[in-house]
Short mmCIF file of C-alpha atoms in Angstrom, two decimals:
data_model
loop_
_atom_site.label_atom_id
_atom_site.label_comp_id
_atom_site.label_asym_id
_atom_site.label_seq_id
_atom_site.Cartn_x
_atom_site.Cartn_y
_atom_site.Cartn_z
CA UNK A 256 0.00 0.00 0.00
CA UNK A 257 2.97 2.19 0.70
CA UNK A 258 4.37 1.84 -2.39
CA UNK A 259 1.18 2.75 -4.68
CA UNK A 260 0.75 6.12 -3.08
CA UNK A 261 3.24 7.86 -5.41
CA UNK A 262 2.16 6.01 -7.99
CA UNK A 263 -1.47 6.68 -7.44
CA UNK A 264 -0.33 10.71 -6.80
CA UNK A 265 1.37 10.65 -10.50
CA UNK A 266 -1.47 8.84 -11.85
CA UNK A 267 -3.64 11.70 -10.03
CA UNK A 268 -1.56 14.47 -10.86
CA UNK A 269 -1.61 13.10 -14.63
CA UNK A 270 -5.25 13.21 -14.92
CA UNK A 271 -5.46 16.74 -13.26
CA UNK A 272 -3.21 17.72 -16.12
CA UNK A 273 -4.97 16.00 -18.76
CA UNK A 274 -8.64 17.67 -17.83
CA UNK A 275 -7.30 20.86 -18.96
CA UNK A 276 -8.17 21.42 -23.13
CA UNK A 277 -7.02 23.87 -25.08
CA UNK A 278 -7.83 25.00 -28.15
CA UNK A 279 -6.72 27.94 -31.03
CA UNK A 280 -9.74 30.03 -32.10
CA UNK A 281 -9.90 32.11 -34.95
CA UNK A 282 -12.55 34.85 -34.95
CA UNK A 283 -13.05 38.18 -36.99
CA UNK A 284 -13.53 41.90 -36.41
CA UNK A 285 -13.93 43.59 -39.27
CA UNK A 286 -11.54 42.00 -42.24
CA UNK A 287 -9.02 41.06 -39.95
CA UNK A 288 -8.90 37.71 -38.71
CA UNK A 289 -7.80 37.63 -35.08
CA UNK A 290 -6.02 34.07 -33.61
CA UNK A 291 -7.66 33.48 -29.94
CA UNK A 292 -6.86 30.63 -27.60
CA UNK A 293 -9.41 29.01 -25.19
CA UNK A 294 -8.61 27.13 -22.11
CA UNK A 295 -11.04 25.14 -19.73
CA UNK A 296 -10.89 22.49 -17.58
CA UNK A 297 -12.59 19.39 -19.15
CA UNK A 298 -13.06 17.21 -15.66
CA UNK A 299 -16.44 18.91 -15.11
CA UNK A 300 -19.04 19.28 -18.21
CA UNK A 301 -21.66 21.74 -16.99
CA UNK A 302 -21.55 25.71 -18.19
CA UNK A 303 -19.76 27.96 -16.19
CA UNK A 304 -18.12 31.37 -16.13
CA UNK A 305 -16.09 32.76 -18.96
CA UNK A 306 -12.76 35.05 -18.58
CA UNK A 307 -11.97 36.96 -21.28
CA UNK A 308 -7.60 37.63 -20.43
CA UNK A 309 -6.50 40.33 -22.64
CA UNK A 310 -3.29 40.25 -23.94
CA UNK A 311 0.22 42.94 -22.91
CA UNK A 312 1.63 45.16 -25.78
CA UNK A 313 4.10 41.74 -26.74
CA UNK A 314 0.87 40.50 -28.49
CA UNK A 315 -0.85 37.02 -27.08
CA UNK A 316 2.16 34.86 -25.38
CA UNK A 317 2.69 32.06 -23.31
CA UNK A 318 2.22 34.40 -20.54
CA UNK A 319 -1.46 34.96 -20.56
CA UNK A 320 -1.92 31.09 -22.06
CA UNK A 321 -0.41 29.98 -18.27
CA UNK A 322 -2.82 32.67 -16.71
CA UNK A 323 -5.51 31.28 -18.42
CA UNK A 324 -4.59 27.74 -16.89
CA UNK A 325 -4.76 29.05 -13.68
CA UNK A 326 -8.13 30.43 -14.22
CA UNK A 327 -9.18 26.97 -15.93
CA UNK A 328 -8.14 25.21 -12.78
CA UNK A 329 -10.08 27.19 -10.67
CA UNK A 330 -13.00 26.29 -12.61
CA UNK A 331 -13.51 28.73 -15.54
CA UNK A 332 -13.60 28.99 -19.26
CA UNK A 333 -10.81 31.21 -20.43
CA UNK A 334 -10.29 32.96 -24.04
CA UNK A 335 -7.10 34.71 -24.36
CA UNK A 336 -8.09 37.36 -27.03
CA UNK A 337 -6.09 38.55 -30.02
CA UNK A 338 -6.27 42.74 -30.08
CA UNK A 339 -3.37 43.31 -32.79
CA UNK A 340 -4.09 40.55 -35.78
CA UNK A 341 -3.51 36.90 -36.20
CA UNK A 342 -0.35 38.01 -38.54
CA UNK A 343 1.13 40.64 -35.70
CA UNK A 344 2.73 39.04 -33.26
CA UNK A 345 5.73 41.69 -32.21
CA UNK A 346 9.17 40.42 -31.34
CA UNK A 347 10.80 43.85 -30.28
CA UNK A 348 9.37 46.40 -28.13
CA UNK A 349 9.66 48.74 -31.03
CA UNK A 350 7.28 46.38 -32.79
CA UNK A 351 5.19 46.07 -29.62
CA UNK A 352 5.02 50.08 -29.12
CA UNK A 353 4.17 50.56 -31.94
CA UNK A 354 0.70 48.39 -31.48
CA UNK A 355 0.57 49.74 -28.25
CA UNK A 356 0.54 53.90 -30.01
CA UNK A 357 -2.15 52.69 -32.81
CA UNK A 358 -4.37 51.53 -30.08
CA UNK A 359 -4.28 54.29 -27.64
CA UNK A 360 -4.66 56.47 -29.93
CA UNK A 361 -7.89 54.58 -31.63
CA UNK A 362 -9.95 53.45 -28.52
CA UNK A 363 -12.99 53.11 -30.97
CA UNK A 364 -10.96 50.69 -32.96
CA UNK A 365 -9.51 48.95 -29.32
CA UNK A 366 -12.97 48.35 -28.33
CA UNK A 367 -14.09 47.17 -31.16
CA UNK A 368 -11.24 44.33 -31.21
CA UNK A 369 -11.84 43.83 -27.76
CA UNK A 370 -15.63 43.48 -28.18
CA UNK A 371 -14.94 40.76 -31.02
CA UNK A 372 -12.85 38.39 -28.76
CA UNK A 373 -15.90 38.65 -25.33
CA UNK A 374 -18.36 37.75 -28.22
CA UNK A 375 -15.89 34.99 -29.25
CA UNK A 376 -16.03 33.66 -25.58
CA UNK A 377 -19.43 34.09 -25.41
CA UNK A 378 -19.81 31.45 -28.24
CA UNK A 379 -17.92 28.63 -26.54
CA UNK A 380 -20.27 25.87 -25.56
CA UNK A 381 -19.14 25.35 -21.98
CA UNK A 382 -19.28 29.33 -21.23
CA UNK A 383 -22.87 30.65 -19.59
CA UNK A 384 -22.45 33.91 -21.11
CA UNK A 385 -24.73 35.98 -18.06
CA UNK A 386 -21.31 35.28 -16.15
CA UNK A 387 -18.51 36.86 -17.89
CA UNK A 388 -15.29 38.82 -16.81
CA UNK A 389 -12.31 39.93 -18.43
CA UNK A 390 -8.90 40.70 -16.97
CA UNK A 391 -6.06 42.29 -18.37
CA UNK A 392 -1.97 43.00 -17.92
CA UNK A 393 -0.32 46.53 -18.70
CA UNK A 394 -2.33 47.21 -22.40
CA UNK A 395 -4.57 44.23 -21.26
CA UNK A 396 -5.71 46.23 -18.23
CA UNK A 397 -6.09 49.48 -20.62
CA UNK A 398 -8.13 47.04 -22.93
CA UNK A 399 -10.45 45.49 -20.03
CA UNK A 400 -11.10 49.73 -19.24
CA UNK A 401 -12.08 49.97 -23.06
CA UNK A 402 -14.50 47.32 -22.85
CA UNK A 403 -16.27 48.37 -19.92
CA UNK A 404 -16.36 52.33 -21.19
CA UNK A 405 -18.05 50.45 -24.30
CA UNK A 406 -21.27 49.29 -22.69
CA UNK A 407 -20.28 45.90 -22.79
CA UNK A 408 -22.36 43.27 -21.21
CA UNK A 409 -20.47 41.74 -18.82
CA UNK A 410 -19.76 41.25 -14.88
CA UNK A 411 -16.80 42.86 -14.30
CA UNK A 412 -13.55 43.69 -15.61
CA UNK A 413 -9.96 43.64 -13.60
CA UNK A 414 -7.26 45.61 -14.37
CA UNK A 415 -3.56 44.73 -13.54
CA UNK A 416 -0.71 47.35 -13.70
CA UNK A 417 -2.92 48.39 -16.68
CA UNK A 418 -3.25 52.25 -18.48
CA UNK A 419 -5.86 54.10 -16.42
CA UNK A 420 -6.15 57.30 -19.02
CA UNK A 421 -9.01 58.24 -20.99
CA UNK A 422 -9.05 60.88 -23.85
CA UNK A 423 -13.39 60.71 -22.96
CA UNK A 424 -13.73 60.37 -19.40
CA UNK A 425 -17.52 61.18 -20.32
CA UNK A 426 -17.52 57.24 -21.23
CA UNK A 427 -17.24 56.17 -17.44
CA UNK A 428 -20.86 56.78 -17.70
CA UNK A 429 -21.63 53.63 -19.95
CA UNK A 430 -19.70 51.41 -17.37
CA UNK A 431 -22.48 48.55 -16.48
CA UNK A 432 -20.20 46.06 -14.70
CA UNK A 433 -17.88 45.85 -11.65
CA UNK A 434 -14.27 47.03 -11.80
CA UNK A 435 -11.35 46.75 -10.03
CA UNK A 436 -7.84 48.36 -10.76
CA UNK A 437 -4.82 46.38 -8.78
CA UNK A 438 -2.10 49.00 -9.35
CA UNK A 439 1.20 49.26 -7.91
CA UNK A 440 2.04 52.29 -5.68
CA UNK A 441 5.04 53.06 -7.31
CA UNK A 442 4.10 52.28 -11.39
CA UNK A 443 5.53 54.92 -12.84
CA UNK A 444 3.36 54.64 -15.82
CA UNK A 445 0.80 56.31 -14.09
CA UNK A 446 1.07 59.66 -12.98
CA UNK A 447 -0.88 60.90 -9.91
CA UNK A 448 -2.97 63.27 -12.02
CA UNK A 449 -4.28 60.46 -14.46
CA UNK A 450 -5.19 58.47 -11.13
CA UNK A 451 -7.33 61.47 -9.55
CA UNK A 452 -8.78 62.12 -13.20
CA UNK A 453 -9.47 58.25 -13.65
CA UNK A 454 -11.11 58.59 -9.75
CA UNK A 455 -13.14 61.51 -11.01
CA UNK A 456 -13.90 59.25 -13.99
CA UNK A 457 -15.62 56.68 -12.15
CA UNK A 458 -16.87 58.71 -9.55
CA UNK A 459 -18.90 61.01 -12.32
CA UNK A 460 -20.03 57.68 -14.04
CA UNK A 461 -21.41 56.06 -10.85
CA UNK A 462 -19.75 53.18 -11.34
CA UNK A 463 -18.98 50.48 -8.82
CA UNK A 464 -15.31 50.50 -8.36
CA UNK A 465 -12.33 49.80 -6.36
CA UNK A 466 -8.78 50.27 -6.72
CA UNK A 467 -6.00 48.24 -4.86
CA UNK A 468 -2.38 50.10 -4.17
CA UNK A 469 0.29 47.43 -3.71
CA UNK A 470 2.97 49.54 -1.57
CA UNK A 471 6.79 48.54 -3.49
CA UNK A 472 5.20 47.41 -6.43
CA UNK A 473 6.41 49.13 -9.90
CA UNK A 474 4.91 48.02 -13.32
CA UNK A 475 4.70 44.93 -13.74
CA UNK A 476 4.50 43.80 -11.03
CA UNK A 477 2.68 39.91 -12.22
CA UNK A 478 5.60 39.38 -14.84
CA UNK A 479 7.43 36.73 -13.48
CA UNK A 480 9.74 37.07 -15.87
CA UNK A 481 10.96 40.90 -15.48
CA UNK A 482 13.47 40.92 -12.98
CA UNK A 483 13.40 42.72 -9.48
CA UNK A 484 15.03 45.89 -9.95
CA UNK A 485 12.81 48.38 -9.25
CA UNK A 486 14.73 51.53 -10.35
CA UNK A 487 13.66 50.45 -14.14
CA UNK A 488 10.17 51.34 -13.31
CA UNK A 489 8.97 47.91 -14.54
CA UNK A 490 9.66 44.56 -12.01
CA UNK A 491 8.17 41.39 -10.54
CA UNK A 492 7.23 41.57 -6.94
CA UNK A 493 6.10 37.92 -6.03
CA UNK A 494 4.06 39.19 -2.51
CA UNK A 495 2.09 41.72 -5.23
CA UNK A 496 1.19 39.40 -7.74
CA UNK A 497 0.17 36.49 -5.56
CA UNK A 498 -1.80 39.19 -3.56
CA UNK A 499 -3.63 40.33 -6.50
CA UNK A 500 -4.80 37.24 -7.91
CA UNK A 501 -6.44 36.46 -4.40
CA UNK A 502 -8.31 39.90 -4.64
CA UNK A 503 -8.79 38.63 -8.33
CA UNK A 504 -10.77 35.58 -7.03
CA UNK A 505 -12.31 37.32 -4.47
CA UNK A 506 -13.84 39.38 -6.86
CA UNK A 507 -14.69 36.24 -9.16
CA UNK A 508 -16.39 34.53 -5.72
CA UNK A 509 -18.68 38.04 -5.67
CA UNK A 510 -19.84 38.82 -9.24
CA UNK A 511 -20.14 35.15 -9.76
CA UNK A 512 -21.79 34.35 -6.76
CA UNK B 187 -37.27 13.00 9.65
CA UNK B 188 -38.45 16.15 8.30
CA UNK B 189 -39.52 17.71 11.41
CA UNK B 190 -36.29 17.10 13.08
CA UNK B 191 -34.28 19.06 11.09
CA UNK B 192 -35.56 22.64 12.49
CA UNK B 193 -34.96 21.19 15.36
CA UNK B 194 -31.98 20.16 14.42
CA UNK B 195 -30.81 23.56 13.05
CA UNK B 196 -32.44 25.64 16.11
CA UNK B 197 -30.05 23.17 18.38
CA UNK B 198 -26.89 23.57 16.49
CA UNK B 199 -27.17 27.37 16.25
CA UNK B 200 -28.18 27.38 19.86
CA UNK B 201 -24.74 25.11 20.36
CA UNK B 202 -22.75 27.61 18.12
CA UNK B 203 -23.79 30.68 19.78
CA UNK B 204 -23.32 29.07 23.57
CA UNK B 205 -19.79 29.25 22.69
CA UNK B 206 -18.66 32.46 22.01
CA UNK B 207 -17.41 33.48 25.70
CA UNK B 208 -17.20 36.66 26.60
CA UNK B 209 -15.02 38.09 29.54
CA UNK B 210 -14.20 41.87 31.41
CA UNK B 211 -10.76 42.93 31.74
CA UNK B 212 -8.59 45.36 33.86
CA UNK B 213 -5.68 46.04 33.08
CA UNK B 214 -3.66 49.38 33.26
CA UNK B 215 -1.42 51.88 31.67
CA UNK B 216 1.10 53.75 34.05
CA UNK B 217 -2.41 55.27 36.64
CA UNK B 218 -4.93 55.03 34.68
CA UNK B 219 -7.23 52.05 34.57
CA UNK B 220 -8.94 50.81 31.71
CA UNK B 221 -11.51 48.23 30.93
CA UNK B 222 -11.81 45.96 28.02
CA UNK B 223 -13.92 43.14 26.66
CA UNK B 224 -12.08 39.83 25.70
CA UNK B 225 -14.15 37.40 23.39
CA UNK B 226 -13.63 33.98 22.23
CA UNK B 227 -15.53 30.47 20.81
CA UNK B 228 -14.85 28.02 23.39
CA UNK B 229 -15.55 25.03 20.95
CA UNK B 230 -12.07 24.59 20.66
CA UNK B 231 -9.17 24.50 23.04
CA UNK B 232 -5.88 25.31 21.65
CA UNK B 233 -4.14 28.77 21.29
CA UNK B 234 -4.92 30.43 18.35
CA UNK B 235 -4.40 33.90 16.61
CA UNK B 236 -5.52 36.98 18.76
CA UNK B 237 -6.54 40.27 17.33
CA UNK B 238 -6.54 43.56 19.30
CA UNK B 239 -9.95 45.87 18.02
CA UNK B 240 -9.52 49.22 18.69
CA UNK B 241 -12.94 51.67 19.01
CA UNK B 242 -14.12 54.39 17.07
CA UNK B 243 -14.29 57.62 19.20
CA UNK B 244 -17.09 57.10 21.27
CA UNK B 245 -14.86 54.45 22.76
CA UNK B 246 -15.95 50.81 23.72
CA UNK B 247 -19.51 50.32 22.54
CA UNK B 248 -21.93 47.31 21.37
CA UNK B 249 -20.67 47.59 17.76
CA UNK B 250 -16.81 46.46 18.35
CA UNK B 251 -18.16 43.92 20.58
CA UNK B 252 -20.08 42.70 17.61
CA UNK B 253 -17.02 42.93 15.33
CA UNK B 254 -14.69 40.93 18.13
CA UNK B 255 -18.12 38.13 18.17
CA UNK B 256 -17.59 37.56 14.32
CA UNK B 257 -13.99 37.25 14.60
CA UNK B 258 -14.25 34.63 17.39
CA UNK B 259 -16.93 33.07 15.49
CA UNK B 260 -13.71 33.14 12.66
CA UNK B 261 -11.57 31.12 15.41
CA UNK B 262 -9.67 34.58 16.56
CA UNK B 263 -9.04 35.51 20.57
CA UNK B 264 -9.97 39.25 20.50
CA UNK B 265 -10.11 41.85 22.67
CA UNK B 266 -11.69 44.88 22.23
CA UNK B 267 -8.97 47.24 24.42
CA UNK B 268 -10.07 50.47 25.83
CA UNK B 269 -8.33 53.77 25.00
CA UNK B 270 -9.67 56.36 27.27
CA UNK B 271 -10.66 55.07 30.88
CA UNK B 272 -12.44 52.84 32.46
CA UNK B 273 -14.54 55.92 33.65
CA UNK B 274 -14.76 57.79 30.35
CA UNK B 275 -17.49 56.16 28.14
CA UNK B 276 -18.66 59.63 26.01
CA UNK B 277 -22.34 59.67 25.52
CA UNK B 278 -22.06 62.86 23.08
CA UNK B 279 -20.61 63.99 20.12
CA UNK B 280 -18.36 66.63 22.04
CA UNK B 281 -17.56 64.26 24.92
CA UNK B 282 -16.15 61.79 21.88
CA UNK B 283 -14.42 64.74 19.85
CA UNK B 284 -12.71 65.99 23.34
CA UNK B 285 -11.49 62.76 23.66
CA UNK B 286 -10.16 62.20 19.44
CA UNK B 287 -8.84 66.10 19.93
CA UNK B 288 -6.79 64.94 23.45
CA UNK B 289 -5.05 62.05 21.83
CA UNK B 290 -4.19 63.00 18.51
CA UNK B 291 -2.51 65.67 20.16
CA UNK B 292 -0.55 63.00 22.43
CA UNK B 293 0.27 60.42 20.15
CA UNK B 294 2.83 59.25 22.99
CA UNK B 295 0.24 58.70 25.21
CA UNK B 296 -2.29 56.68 22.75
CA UNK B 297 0.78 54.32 21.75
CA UNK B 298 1.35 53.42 25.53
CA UNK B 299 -2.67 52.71 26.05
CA UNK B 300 -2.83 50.83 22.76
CA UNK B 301 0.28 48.93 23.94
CA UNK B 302 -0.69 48.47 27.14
CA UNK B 303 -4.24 47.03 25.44
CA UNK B 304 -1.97 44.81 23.00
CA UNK B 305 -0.12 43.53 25.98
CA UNK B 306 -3.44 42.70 28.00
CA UNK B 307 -4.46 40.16 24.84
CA UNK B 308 -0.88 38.59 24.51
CA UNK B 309 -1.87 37.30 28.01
CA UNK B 310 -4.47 35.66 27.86
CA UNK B 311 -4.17 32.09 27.94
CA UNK B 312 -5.82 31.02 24.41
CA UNK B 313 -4.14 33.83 22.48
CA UNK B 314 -0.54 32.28 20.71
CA UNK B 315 1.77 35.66 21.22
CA UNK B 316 3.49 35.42 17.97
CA UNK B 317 0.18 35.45 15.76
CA UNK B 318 -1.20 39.03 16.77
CA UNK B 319 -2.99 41.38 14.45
CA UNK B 320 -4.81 44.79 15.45
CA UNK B 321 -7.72 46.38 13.42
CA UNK B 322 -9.55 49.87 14.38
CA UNK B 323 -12.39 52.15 13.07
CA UNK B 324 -11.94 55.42 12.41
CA UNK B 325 -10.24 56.92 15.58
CA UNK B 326 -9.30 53.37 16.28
CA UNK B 327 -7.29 52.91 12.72
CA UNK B 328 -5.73 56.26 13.40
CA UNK B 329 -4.19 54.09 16.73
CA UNK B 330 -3.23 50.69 15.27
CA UNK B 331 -1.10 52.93 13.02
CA UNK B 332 0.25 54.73 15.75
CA UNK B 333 0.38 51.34 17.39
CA UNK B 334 2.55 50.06 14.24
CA UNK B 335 4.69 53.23 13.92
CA UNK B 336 5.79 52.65 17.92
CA UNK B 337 7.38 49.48 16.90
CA UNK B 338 5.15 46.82 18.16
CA UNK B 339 5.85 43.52 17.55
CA UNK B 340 2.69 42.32 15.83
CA UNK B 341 1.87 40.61 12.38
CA UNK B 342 -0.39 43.30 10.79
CA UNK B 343 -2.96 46.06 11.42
CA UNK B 344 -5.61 46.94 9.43
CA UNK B 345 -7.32 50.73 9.26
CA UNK B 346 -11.26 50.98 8.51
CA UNK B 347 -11.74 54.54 7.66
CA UNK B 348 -8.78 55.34 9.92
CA UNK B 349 -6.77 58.66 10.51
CA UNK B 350 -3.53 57.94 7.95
CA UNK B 351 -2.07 61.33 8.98
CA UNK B 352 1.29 61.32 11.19
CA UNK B 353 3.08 64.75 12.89
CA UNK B 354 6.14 62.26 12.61
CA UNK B 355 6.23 60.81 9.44
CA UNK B 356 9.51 59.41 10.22
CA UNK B 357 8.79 57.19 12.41
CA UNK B 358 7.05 54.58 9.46
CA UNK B 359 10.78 53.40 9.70
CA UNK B 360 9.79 51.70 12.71
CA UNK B 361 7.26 49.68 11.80
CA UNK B 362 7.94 45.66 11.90
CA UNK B 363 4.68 44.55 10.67
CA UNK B 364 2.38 44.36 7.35
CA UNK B 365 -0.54 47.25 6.80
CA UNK B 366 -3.79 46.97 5.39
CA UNK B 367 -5.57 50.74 4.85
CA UNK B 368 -9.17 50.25 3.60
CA UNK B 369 -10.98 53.58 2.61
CA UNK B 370 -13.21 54.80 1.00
CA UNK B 371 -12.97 56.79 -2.04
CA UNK B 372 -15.08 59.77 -1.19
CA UNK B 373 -13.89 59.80 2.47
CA UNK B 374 -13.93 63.74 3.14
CA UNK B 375 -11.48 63.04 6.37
CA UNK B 376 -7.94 62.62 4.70
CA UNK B 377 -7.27 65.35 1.83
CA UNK B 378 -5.68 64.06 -0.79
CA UNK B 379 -2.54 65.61 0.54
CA UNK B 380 -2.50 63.90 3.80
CA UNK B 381 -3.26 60.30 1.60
CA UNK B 382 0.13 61.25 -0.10
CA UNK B 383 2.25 62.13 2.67
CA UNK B 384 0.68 58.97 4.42
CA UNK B 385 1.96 57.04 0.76
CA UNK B 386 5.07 59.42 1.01
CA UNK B 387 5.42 58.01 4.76
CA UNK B 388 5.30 53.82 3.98
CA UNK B 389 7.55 54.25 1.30
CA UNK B 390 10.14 55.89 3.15
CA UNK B 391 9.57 53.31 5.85
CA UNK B 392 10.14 50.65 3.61
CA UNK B 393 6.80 49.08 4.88
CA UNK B 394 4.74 45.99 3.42
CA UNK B 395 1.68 48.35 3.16
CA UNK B 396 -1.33 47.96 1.08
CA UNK B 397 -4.14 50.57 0.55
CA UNK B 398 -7.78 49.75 -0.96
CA UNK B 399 -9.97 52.16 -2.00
CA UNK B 400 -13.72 51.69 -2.21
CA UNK B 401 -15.44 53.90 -5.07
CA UNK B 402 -18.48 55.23 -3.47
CA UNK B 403 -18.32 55.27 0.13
CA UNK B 404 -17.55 57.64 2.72
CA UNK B 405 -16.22 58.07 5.98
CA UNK B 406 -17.52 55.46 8.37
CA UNK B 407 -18.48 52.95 5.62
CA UNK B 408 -18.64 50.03 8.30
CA UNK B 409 -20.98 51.68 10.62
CA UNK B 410 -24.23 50.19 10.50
CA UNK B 411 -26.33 52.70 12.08
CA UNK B 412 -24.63 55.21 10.26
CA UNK B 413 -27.45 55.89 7.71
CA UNK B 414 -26.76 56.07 4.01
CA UNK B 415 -26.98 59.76 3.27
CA UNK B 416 -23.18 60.41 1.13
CA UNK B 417 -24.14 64.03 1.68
CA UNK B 418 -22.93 63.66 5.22
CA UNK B 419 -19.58 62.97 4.66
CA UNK B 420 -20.09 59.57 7.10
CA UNK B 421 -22.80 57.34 5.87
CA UNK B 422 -22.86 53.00 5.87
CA UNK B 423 -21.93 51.47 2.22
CA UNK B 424 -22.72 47.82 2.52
CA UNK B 425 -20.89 46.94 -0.29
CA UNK B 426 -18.21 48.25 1.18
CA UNK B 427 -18.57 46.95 4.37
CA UNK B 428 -18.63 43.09 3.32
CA UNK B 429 -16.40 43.66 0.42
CA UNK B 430 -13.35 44.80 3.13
CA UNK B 431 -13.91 42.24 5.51
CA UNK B 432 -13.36 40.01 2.99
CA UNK B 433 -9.99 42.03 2.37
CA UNK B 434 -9.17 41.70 6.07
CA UNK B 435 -9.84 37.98 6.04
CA UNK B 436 -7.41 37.30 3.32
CA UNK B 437 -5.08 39.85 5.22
CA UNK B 438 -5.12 37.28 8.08
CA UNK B 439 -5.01 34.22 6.01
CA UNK B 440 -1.68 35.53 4.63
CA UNK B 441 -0.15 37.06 8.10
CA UNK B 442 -1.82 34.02 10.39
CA UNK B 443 -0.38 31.36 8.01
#
C-alpha cells in the first residue's frame, strides 16, 4: 500500500493535467482575422463562467496562455483574445510600441477588437455567457477599461498594472459592470494626475469600483519574468502578484456568486 | 425526519452561539485604569491567533463587541482594548471629539494605552503571542497605526476609515509589521494631501503596506447605524462593508499562516 501512493499521486496528478483542453480560435472583427486561444478544464461538463484575459503590448504569449490555466483550474472557461491581428505578433518592443501607439490612440478601434474576442467567448459551448469577466496586464488592463467604457455586457472587468487614461472620461458613464484596478504604488506609468482624473472618472459615471495600491510594487508587477530591480520602473514583486490574484478571485467569488 | 431538522438547526445554532465566551478585563497603563472586553468560541481549546480591536471615538460600545463576536466566530481571541478610561465612556458627540482632539494631540500617550491594550491580549491564555494582528475604526485605525509606527511587535494592522495622517512621518521606519488601509474613495477626512504624505510616509519606511480604496463610500463605511446619506460625509456602504472584511480575512489568512 505504501508503495502505490506515489504512484497513485502521478497517476492523479496526470489526470489533473490531462482535464485541462485547449484550443486555437480564430474569430473576426472587421476584415481582420484575429487568432484566440481558449482554455477550460474538461473534468467537469456543466456551463460555467467565462474570462476573457487580454493580452500585454508583446501581443498574445505564453504568458497569458499559463494565466488562463490558472483560471481553468479554478474552474472557468478562459479565451485569451487577439487585439493586434492573427499576422502581428511583435518580437521587439519597437514592434510592440508601436501596437501599443495605434491603439491608444484609436480606442474606438480597441474596443471594437476587444468586443470581437468577449463575443468569441461568449460562443464557446461550456461558457454561460450571463457570467462573464475579463482581466487584463499593462495594455490588457487598458483594454479590459475599453471594454467596460463600451457598454459591454459583462460582470466585471480587472485591471492589472494596466493604463488608467481616458481621452473621454464622459464614457465612465456607460460602465455597467464591476471594476477593479490592482495598481502598484510606485508604477511609474501612471502619474498621480491620471489616477485622480481616472477617480473623477468613475466617480462622475457612478460606477462600482475599487482600486487596490500594492505599496513597493512598480509596473509589472505579475511578470514573473521581469526581474526585481525596481529603479527600471517595470519589475516582478512575487508578494504583489500572488496578492492580486487572491483579490482577483475574491472578486470572481462576488460577481459570480 | 423532516420535522427534526428545524430542530436540528435551532439546536446547532443554539450550540454555536453558547460558545462564544465573553469576559471583562482590567488592566492598566502607568495610573490610569482601563476596561476591556475579551471574546472567544470556546468550541475549541488550543491557542490560536488573537486580534486587538480598537474603538471608534465614542470608545468601547456594542458595535466592536459585535465585530470581536464575528472574529471569534472566525476562530480569533480578540479583545476589544479600551483607549480612554475605564470611567470615560462619552455619551455625546463633544464628549467623543474631546477625547479624538486629546489624543491625537498626544500620540505618545495613545501608543502606551494601545500597547498596554496589546499587551493585556498577549496574556491571555488562548491567544498564541506570535500570531497578533490589530484592526480599528476610524479613531481606532488612526491608533493601530500609531500602534505600528511605535514598533510593536505584531503581524499586521488593518485601518477601517482610519486617521492615515502622522506629525512624525519618520517614524514609518519603525514599523515591523504588514498594513492593510481600507478607505473609501469619497472619504472627506484625509485630503488628498494627507493620503500622499501617508503614501510618502510607507515608502520611506520601507513598509509591506497595502491601501484599498472603495469607489463610493464615505467616511464610516462600516458603521451600521450610520445611515446612508453620502451628503454627510459619514454614511454606511454595505458593499463596502462586506467587500473589506473580505480584504481583512485574506489579510489574516496571509499574516496568520
Amino acid at each position: 500500500m505504501k508503495n502505490l501512493i506515489p504512484v497513485l499521486l502521478v497517476l492523479s496528478c496526470y489526470a489533473m493535467n490531462a482535464a485541462i483542453q485547449t484550443k486555437v480560435v480564430e474569430y473576426k472583427q472587421g476584415e481582420t482575422t484575429l487568432e484566440g486561444f481558449v482554455v477550460y478544464d474538461d473534468a467537469s461538463k456543466g456551463t460555467r463562467p467565462g474570462v476573457l484575459i487580454v493580452h500585454q503590448w508583446m501581443g498574445l504569449t505564453d504568458y497569458e496562455k499559463k494565466r488562463a490555466e490558472m483560471l481553468a483550474q479554478l474552474g472557468f472557461v478562459d479565451f485569451c483574445s487577439d487585439i493586434f491581428c492573427k499576422c502581428i505578433r511583435p518580437h521587439t518592443r519597437e514592434e510592440a510600441a508601436t501596437q501599443a501607439v495605434k491603439y491608444r490612440n484609436d480606442r474606438q478601434l480597441l474596443r471594437a477588437r476587444v468586443n470581437a474576442g468577449l463575443e468569441a467567448l461568449r460562443q464557446q459551448p461550456l461558457v454561460d455567457p450571463t457570467r462573464i469577466a475579463a482581466i487584463g496586464y499593462c495594455f490588457g488592463g487598458t483594454t479590459v477599461l475599453e471594454l467596460a467604457r463600451s457598454g459591454a455586457k459583462l460582470n466585471g472587468v480587472v485591471s492589472f498594472h494596466g493604463g488608467l487614461d481616458s481621452p473621454t472620461p464622459g464614457d465612465g458613464k456607460n460602465i455597467k459592470c464591476k471594476v477593479l484596478i490592482l495598481h502598484g504604488a510606485d508604477d511609474p506609468t501612471m502619474s498621480p494626475q491620471q489616477i485622480a482624473a481616472f477617480v473623477d472618472e468613475m466617480r462622475s459615471g457612478g460606477v462600482d469600483w475599487q482600486m487596490v495600491k500594492f505599496g513597493g510594487a512598480v509596473h509589472g508587477f505579475t511578470q514573473w519574468y521581469a526581474g526585481n530591480d525596481n529603479s527600471k520602473g517595470v519589475a516582478y514583486n512575487e508578494r504583489a502578484d500572488q496578492r492580486s490574484w487572491e483579490y482577483m478571485k475574491l472578486f470572481f467569488a462576488e460577481i459570480f456568486k
